[in-house]
mmCIF file of C-alpha atoms in Angstrom:
data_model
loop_
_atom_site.group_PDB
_atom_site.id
_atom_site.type_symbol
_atom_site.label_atom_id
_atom_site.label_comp_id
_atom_site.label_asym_id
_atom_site.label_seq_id
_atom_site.Cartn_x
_atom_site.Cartn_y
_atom_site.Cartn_z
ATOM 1 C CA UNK A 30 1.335 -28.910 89.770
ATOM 2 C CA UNK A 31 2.330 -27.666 92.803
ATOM 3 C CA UNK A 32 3.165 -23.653 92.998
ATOM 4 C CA UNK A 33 6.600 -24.435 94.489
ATOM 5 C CA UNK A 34 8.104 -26.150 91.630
ATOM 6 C CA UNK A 35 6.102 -24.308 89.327
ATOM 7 C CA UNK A 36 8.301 -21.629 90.358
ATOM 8 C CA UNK A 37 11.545 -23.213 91.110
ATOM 9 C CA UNK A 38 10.593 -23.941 86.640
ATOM 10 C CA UNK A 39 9.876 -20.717 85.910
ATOM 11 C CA UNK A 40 13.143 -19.565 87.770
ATOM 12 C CA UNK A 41 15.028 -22.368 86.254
ATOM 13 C CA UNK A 42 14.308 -21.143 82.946
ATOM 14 C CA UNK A 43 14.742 -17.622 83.839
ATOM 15 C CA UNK A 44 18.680 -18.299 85.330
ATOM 16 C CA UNK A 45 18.851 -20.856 81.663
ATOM 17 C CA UNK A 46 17.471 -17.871 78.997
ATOM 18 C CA UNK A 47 19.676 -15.391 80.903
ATOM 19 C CA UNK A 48 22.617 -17.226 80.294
ATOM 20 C CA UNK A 49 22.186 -17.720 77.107
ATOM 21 C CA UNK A 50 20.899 -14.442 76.038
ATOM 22 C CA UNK A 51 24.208 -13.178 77.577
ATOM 23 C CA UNK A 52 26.401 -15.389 75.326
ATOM 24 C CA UNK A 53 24.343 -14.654 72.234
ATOM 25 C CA UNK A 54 24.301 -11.231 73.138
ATOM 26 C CA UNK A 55 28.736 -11.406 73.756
ATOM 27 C CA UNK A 56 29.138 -13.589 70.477
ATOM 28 C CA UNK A 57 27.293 -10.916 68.665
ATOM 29 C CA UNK A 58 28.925 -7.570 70.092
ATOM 30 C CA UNK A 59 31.669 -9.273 70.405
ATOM 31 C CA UNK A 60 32.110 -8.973 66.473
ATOM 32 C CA UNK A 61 31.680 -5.492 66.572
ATOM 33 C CA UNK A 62 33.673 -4.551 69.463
ATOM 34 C CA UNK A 63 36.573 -6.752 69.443
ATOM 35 C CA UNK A 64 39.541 -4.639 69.031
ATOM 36 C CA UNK A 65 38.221 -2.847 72.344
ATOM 37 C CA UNK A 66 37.871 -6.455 74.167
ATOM 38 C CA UNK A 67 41.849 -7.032 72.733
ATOM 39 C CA UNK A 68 42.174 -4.006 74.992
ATOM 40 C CA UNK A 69 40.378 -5.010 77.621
ATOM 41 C CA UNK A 70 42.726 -7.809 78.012
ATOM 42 C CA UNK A 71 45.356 -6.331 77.168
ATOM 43 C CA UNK A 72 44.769 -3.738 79.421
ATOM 44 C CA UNK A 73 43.901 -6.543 82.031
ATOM 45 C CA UNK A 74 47.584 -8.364 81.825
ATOM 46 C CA UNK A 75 49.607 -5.068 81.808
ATOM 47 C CA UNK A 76 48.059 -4.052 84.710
ATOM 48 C CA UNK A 77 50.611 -5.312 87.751
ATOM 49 C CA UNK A 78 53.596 -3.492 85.327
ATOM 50 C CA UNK A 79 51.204 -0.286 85.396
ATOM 51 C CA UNK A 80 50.771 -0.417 89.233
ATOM 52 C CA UNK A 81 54.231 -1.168 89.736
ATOM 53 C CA UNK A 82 55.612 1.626 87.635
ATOM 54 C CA UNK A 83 52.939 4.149 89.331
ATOM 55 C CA UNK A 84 53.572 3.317 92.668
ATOM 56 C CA UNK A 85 57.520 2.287 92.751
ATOM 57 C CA UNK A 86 58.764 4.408 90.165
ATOM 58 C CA UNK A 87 56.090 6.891 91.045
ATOM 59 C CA UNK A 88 55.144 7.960 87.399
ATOM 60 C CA UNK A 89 51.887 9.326 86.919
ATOM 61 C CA UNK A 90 49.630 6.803 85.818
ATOM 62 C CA UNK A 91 49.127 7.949 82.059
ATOM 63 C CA UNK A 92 52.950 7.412 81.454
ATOM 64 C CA UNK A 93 53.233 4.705 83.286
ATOM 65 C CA UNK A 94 50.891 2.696 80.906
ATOM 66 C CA UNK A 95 52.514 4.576 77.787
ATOM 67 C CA UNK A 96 55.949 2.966 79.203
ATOM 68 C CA UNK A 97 54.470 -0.447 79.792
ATOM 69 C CA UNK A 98 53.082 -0.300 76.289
ATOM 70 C CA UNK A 99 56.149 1.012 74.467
ATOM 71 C CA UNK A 100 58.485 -1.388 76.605
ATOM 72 C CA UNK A 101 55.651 -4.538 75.332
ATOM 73 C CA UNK A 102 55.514 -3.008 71.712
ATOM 74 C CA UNK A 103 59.762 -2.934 71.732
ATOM 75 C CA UNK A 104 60.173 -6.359 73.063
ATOM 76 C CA UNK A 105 57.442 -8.317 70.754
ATOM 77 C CA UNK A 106 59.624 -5.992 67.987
ATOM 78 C CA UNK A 107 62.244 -7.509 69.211
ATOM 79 C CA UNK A 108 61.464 -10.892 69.297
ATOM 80 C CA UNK A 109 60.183 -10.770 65.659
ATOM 81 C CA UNK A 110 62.989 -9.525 64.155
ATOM 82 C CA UNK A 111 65.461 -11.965 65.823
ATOM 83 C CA UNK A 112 62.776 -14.707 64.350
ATOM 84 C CA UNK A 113 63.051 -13.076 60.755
ATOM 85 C CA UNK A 114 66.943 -12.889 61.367
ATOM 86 C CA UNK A 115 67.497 -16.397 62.303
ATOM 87 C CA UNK A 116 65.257 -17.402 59.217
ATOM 88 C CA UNK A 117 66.797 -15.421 57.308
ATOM 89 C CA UNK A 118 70.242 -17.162 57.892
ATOM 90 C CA UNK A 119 68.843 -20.358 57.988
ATOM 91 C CA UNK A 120 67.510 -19.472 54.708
ATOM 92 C CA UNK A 121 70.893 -19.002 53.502
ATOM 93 C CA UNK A 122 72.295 -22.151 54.807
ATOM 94 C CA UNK A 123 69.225 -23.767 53.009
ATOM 95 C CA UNK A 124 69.806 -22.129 49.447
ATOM 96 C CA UNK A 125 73.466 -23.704 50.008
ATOM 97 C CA UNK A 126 72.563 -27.062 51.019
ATOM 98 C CA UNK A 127 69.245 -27.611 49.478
ATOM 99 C CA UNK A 128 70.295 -28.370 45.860
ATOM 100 C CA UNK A 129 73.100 -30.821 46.894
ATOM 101 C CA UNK A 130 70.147 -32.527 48.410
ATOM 102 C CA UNK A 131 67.544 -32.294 45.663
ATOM 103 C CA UNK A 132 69.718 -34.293 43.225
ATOM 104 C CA UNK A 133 70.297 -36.453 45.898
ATOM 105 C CA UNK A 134 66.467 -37.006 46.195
ATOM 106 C CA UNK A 135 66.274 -37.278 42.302
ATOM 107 C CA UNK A 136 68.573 -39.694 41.774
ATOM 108 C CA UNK A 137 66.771 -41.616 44.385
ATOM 109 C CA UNK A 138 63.412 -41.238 42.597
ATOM 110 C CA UNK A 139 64.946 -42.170 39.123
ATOM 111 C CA UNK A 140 66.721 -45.124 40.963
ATOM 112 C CA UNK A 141 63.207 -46.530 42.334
ATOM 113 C CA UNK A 142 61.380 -45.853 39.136
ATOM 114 C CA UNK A 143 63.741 -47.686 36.971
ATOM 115 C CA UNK A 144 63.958 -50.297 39.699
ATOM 116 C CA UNK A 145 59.940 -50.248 40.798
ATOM 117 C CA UNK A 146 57.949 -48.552 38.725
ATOM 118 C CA UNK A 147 58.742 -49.863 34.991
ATOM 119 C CA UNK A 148 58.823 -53.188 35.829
ATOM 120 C CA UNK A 149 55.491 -52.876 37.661
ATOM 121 C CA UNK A 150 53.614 -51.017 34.714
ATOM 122 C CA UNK A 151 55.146 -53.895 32.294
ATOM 123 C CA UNK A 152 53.388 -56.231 34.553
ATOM 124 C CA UNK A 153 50.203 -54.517 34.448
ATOM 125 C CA UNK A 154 50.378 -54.006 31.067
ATOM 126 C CA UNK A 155 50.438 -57.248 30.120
ATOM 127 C CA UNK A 156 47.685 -58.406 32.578
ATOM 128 C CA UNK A 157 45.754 -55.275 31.119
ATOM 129 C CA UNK A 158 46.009 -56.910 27.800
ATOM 130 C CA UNK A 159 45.144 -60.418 28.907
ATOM 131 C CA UNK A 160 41.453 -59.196 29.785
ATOM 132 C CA UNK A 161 38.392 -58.980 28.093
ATOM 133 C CA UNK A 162 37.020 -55.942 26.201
ATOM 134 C CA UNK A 163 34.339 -54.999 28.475
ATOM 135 C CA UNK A 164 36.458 -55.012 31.510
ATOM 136 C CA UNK A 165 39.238 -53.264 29.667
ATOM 137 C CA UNK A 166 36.324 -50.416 29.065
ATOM 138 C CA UNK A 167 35.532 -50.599 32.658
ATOM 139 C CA UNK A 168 39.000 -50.139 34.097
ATOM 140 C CA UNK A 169 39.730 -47.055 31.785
ATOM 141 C CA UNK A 170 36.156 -45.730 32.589
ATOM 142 C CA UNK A 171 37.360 -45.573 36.299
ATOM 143 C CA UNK A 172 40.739 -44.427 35.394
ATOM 144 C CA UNK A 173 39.312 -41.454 33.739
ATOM 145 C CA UNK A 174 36.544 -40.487 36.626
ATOM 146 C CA UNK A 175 39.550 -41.102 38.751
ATOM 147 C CA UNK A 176 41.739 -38.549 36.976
ATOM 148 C CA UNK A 177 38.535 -35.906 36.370
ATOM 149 C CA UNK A 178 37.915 -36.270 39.981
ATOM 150 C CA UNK A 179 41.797 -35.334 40.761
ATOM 151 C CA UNK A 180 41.807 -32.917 38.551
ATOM 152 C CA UNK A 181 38.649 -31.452 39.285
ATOM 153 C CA UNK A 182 39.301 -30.938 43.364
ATOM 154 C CA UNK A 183 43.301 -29.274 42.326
ATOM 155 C CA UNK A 184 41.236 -26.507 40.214
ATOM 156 C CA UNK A 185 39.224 -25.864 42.565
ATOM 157 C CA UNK A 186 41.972 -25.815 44.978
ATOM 158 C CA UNK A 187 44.034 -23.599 43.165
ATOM 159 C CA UNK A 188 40.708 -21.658 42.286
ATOM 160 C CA UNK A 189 40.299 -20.873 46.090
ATOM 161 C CA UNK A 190 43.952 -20.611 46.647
ATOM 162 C CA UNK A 191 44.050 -17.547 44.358
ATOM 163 C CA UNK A 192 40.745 -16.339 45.041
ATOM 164 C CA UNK A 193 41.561 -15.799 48.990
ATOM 165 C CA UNK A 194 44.508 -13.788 47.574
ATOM 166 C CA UNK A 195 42.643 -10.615 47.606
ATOM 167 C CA UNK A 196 41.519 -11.574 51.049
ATOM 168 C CA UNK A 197 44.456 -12.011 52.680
ATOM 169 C CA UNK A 198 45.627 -8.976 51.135
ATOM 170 C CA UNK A 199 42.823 -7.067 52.333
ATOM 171 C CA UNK A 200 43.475 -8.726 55.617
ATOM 172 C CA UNK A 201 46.251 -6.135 56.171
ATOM 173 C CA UNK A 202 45.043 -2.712 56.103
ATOM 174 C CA UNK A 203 42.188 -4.089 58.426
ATOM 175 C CA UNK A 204 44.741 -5.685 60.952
ATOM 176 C CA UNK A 205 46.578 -2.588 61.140
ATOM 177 C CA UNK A 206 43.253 -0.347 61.846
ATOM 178 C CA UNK A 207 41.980 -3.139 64.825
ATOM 179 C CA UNK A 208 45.965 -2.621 66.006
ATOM 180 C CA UNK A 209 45.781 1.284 66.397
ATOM 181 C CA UNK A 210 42.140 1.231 68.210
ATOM 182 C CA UNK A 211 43.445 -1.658 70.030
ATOM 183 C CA UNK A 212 46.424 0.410 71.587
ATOM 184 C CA UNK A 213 44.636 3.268 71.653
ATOM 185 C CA UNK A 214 41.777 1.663 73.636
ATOM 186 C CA UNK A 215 44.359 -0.023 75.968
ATOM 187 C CA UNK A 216 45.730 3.081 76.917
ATOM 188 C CA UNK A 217 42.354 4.668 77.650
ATOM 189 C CA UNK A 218 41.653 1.778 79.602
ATOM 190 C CA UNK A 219 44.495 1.612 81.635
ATOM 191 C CA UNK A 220 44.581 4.817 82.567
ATOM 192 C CA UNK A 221 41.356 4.707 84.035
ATOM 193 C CA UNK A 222 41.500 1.739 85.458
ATOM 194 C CA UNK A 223 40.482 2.671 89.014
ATOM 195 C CA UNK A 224 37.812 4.534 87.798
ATOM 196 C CA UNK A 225 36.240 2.255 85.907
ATOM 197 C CA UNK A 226 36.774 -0.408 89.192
ATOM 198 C CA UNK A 227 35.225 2.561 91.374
ATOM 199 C CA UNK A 228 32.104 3.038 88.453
ATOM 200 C CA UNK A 229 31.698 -0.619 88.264
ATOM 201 C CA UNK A 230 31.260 -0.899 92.665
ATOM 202 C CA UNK A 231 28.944 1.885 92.750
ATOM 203 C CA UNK A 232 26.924 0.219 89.960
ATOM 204 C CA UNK A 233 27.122 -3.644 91.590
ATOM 205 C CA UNK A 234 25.170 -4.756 94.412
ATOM 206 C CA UNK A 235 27.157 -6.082 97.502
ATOM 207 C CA UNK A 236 26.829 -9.938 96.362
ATOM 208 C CA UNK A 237 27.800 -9.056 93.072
ATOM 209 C CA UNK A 238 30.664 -7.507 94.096
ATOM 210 C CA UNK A 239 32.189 -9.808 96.119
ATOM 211 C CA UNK A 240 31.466 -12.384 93.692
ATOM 212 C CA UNK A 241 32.853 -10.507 91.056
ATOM 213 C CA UNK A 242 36.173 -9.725 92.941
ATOM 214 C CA UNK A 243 36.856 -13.273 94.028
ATOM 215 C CA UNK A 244 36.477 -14.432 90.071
ATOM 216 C CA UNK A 245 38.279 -11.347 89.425
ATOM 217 C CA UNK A 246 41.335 -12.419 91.512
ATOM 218 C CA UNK A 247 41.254 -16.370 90.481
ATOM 219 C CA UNK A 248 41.011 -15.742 86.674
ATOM 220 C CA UNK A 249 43.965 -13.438 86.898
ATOM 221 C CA UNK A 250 45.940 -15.561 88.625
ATOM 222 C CA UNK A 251 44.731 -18.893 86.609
ATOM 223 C CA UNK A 252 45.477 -16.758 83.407
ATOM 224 C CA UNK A 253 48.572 -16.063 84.430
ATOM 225 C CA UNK A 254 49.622 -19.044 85.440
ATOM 226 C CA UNK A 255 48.305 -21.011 82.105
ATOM 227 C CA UNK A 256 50.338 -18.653 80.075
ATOM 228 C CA UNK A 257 53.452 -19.309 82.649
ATOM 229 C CA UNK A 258 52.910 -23.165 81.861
ATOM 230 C CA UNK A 259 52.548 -22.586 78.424
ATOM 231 C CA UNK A 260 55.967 -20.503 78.251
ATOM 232 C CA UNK A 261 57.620 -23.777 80.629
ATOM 233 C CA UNK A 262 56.715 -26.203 78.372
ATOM 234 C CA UNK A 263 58.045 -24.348 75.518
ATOM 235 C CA UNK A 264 61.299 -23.798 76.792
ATOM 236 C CA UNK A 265 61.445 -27.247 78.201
ATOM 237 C CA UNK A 266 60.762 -28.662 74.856
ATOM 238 C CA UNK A 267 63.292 -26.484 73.087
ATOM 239 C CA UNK A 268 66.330 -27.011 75.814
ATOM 240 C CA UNK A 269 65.749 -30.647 74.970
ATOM 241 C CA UNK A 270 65.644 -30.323 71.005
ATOM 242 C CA UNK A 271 68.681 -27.943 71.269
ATOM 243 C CA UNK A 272 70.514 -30.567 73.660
ATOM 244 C CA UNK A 273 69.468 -33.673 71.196
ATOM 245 C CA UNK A 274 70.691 -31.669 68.137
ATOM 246 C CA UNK A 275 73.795 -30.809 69.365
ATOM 247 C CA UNK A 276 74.232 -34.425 70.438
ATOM 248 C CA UNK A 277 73.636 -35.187 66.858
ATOM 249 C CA UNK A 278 76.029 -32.446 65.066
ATOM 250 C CA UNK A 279 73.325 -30.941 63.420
ATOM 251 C CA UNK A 280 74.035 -27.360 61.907
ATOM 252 C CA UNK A 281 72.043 -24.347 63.038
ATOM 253 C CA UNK A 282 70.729 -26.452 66.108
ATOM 254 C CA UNK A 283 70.269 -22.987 67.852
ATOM 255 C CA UNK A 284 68.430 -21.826 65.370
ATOM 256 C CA UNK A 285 66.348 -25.280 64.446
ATOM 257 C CA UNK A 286 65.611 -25.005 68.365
ATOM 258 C CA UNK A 287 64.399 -21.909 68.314
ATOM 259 C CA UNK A 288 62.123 -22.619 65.649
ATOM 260 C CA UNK A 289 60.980 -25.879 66.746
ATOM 261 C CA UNK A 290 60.237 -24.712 69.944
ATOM 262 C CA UNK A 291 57.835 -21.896 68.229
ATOM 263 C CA UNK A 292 56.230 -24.365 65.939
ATOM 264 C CA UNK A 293 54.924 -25.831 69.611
ATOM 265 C CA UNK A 294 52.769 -23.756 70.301
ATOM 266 C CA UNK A 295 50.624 -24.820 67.255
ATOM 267 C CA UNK A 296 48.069 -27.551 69.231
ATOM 268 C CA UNK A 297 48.423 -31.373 68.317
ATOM 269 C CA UNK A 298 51.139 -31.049 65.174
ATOM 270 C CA UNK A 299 53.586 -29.355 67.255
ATOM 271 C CA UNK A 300 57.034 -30.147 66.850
ATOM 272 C CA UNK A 301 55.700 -33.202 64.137
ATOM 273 C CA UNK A 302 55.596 -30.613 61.482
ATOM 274 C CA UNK A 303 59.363 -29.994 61.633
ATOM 275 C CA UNK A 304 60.398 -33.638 62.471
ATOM 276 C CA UNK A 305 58.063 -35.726 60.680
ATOM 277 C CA UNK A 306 59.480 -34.650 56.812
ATOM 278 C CA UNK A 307 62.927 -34.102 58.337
ATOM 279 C CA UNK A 308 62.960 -37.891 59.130
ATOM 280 C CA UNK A 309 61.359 -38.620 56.072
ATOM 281 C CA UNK A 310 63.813 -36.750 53.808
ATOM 282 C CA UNK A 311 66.933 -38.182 55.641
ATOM 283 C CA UNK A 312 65.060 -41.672 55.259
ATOM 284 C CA UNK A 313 65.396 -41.219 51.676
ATOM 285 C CA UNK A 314 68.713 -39.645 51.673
ATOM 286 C CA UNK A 315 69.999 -42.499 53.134
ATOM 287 C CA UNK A 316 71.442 -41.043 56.346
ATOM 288 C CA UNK A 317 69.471 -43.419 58.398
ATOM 289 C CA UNK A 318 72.262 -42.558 61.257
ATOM 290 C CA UNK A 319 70.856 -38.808 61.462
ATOM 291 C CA UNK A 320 66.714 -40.270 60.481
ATOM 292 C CA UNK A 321 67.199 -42.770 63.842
ATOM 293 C CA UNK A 322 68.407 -39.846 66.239
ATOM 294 C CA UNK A 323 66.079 -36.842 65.176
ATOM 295 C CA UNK A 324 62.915 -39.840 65.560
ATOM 296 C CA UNK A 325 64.502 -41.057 69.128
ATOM 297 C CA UNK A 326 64.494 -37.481 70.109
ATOM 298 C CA UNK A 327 60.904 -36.440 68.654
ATOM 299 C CA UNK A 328 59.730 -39.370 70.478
ATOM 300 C CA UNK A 329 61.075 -38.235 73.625
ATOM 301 C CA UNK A 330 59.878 -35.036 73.334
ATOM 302 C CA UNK A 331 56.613 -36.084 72.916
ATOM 303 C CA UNK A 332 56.798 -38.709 75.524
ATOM 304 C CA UNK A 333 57.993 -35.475 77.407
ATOM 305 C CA UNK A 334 54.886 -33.553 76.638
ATOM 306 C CA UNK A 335 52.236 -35.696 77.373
ATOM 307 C CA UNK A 336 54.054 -36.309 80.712
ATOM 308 C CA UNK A 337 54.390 -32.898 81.853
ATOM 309 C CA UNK A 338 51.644 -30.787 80.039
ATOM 310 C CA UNK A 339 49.099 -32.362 82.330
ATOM 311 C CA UNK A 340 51.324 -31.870 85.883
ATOM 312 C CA UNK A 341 52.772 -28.468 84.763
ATOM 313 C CA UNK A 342 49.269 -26.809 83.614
ATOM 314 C CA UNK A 343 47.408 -28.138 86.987
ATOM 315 C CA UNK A 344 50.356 -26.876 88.925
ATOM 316 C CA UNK A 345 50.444 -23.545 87.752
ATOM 317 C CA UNK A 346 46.724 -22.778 87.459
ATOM 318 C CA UNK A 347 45.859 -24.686 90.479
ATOM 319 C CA UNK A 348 43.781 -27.742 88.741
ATOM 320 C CA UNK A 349 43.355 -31.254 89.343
ATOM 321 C CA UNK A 350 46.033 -33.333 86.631
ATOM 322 C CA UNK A 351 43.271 -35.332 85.883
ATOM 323 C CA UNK A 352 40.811 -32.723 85.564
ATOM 324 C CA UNK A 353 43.154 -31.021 83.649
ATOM 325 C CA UNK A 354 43.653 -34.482 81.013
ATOM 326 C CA UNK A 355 40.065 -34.836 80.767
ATOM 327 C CA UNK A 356 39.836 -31.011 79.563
ATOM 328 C CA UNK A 357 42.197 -31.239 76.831
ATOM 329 C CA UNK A 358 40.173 -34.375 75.517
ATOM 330 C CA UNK A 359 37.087 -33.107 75.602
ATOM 331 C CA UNK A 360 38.350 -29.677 74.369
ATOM 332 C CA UNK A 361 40.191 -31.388 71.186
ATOM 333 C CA UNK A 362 37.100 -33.847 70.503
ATOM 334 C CA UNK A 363 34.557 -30.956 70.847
ATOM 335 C CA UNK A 364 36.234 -28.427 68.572
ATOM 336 C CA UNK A 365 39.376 -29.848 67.067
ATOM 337 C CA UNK A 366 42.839 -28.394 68.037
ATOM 338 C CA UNK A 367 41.941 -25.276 69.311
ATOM 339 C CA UNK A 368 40.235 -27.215 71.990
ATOM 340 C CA UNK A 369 43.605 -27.908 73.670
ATOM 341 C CA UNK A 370 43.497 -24.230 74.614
ATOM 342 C CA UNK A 371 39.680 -23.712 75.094
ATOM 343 C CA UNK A 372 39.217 -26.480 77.241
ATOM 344 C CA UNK A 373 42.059 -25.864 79.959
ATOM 345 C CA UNK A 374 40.305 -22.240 79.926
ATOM 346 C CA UNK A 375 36.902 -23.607 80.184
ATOM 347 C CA UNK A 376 37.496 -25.463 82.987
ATOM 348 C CA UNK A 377 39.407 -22.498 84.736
ATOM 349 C CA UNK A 378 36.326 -20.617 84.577
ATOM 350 C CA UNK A 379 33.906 -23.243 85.696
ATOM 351 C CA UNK A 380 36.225 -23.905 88.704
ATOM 352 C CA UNK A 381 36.660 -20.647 89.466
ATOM 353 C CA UNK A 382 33.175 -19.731 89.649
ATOM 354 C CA UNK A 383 31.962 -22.633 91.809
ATOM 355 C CA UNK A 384 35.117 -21.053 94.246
ATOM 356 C CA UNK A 385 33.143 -17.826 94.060
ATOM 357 C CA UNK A 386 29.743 -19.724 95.126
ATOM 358 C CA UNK A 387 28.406 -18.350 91.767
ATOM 359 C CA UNK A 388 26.856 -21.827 90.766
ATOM 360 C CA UNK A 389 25.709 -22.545 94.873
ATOM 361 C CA UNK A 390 23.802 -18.584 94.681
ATOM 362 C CA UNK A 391 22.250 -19.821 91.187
ATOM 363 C CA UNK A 392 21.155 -22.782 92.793
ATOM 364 C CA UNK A 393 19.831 -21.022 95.687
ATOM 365 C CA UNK A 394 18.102 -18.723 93.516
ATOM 366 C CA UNK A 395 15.934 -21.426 91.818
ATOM 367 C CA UNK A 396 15.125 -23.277 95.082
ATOM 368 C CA UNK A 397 13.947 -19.944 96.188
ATOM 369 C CA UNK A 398 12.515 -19.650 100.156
ATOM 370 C CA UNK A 399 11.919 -23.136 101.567
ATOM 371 C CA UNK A 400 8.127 -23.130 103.275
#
């Protein structure tokens, strides 16, 4: 073989194994060291508020990151307990209405099985008796492996359910310890910002450096921007629900909003897993006045989703739409609904590092010295 692309292999691999040893080598400390990467970001997205409370306000820098952090910790306070309060009250309005409803639902269940039900199992029943003995034997047989099967995957079900209790419980104490380092951390972090910036350019070599700083500069802003579109199409989507609801005469359509508009953010259900048994239950309530408006208006916010999610994302984080479509595909096909977030992200990075010539220097790197 000739000794050029012997070596352009041989470099090939080298840039390939390097790459993944770094990844193996995150995934891994990254388990061990993750309330200090929370920080890290953290640390990353406070960091215009910092700057702009150091140099405007002229606070030193150590309390201008304690204000940042106690101004962040107040408002997510904030924010929570005007959630819990509006459940709360909506949990009032529930206790009120609820029952009303469930004998509604139960008459409507007694109704069908009296109407339905009974006259279908006196059917069966006398086609069950019209059959042989063997194929009696066999349709019982099934019937039972049927119901041991049921029964079998509830227990376990239930088995796990309470199992995980412990878990979850223990989940607490732990999320409350990775909270303190993580605040602590951002704070150190923070602090020192510049002098970890100055540490890191006496460390870097030139390339690396400038590199570093353009992907630096794009990720912030593409970060920033993706959580901007995010926050747009959330309010977007709960203007509209609040608008339709009102429209309808709903009660509590603030607070329905509100919490529709939430439940968003959770990838592919979305708004479905408010509307979807709301329609159903006023389907079988018989309000099929209410059942047609709330489906017309889920349909048009999804119709509104699709439609702008695409435009809105590329616009803010500086993406082609289609680039960005094909993204959230491949991102929900790879790894399920999480990939609606991963792959938008994904593809920030990969763009951003062929704008910093990271991918063209690789390249060059394995083509090595032309003869």
């Amino acid at each position: 073989m000739d000794k050029k692309y012997l070596y352009r292999t041989m470099r090939f691999i080298l840039v390939i194994g390097s790459v993944v040893l770094a990844l193996l080598s995150f995934y891994y400390l990254s388990k061990v060291t993750y309330p200090f990467l929370i920080a890290l970001v953290i640390a990353f997205f406070i960091n215009p508020i910092v700057n702009a409370f150091e140099k405007k306000l002229r606070m030193p820098r150590g309390l201008a990151v304690f204000v940042a952090l106690i101004i962040i910790f107040a408002l997510a306070v904030g924010l929570v307990t005007l959630l819990v309060a509006e459940i709360v009250s909506g949990a009032n309005y529930l206790a009120r209405v609820v029952p009303e409803h469930l004998d509604t639902l139960i008459g409507y269940i007694e109704e069908y099985i009296t109407a339905q039900i009974i006259p279908l199992y006196n059917q069966l029943t006398s086609m069950f008796n019209q059959l042989e003995d063997g194929q009696q034997n066999t349709i019982i047989s099934n019937i039972q492996n049927v119901g041991a099967t049921i029964g079998s995957t509830v227990g376990t079900f239930i088995q796990n359910l309470f199992g995980n209790i412990p878990v979850i419980l223990s989940w607490f104490p732990n999320a409350a310890t990775v909270l303190i380092f993580s605040l602590l951390a951002t704070f150190f972090i923070s602090k020192d910002w510049q002098r970890f910036s100055q540490l890191g350019n006496k460390i870097l070599p030139e390339k690396a450096k400038t590199s570093g700083k353009t992907v630096f500069i794009d990720l912030q802003k593409a970060l920033f921007g993706f959580l901007k579109a995010q926050l747009t199409l959330i309010s977007i989507t709960t203007v509209i629900i609040l608008i339709g609801l009102l429209v309808l005469r709903v009660d509590y359509a603030i607070t329905i909003a509100l919490i529709t508009g939430m439940v968003d953010i959770i990838p592919y259900l979305g708004t479905g897993a408010v509307f979807v048994p709301w329609i159903i239950y006023e389907i079988i309530a018989g309000d099929m006045g209410l059942a047609v408006g709330l489906g017309v208006l889920y349909l048009l916010v999804l119709v509104q989703r699709q439609v702008m999610e695409p435009k809105i994302l590329s616009s803010n984080i500086g993406l082609d739409p289609l680039a960005t479509l094909i993204a959230l595909f491949v991102g929900f096909k790879l790894i399920g609904f999480l990939g609606l977030i991963v792959g938008p992200v994904a593809l920030v990075i990969i763009s951003t590092l062929y704008r910093a010539n990271v991918f063209h220097d690789l390249w060059a790197f394995i083509k090595g010295k032309e003869d």
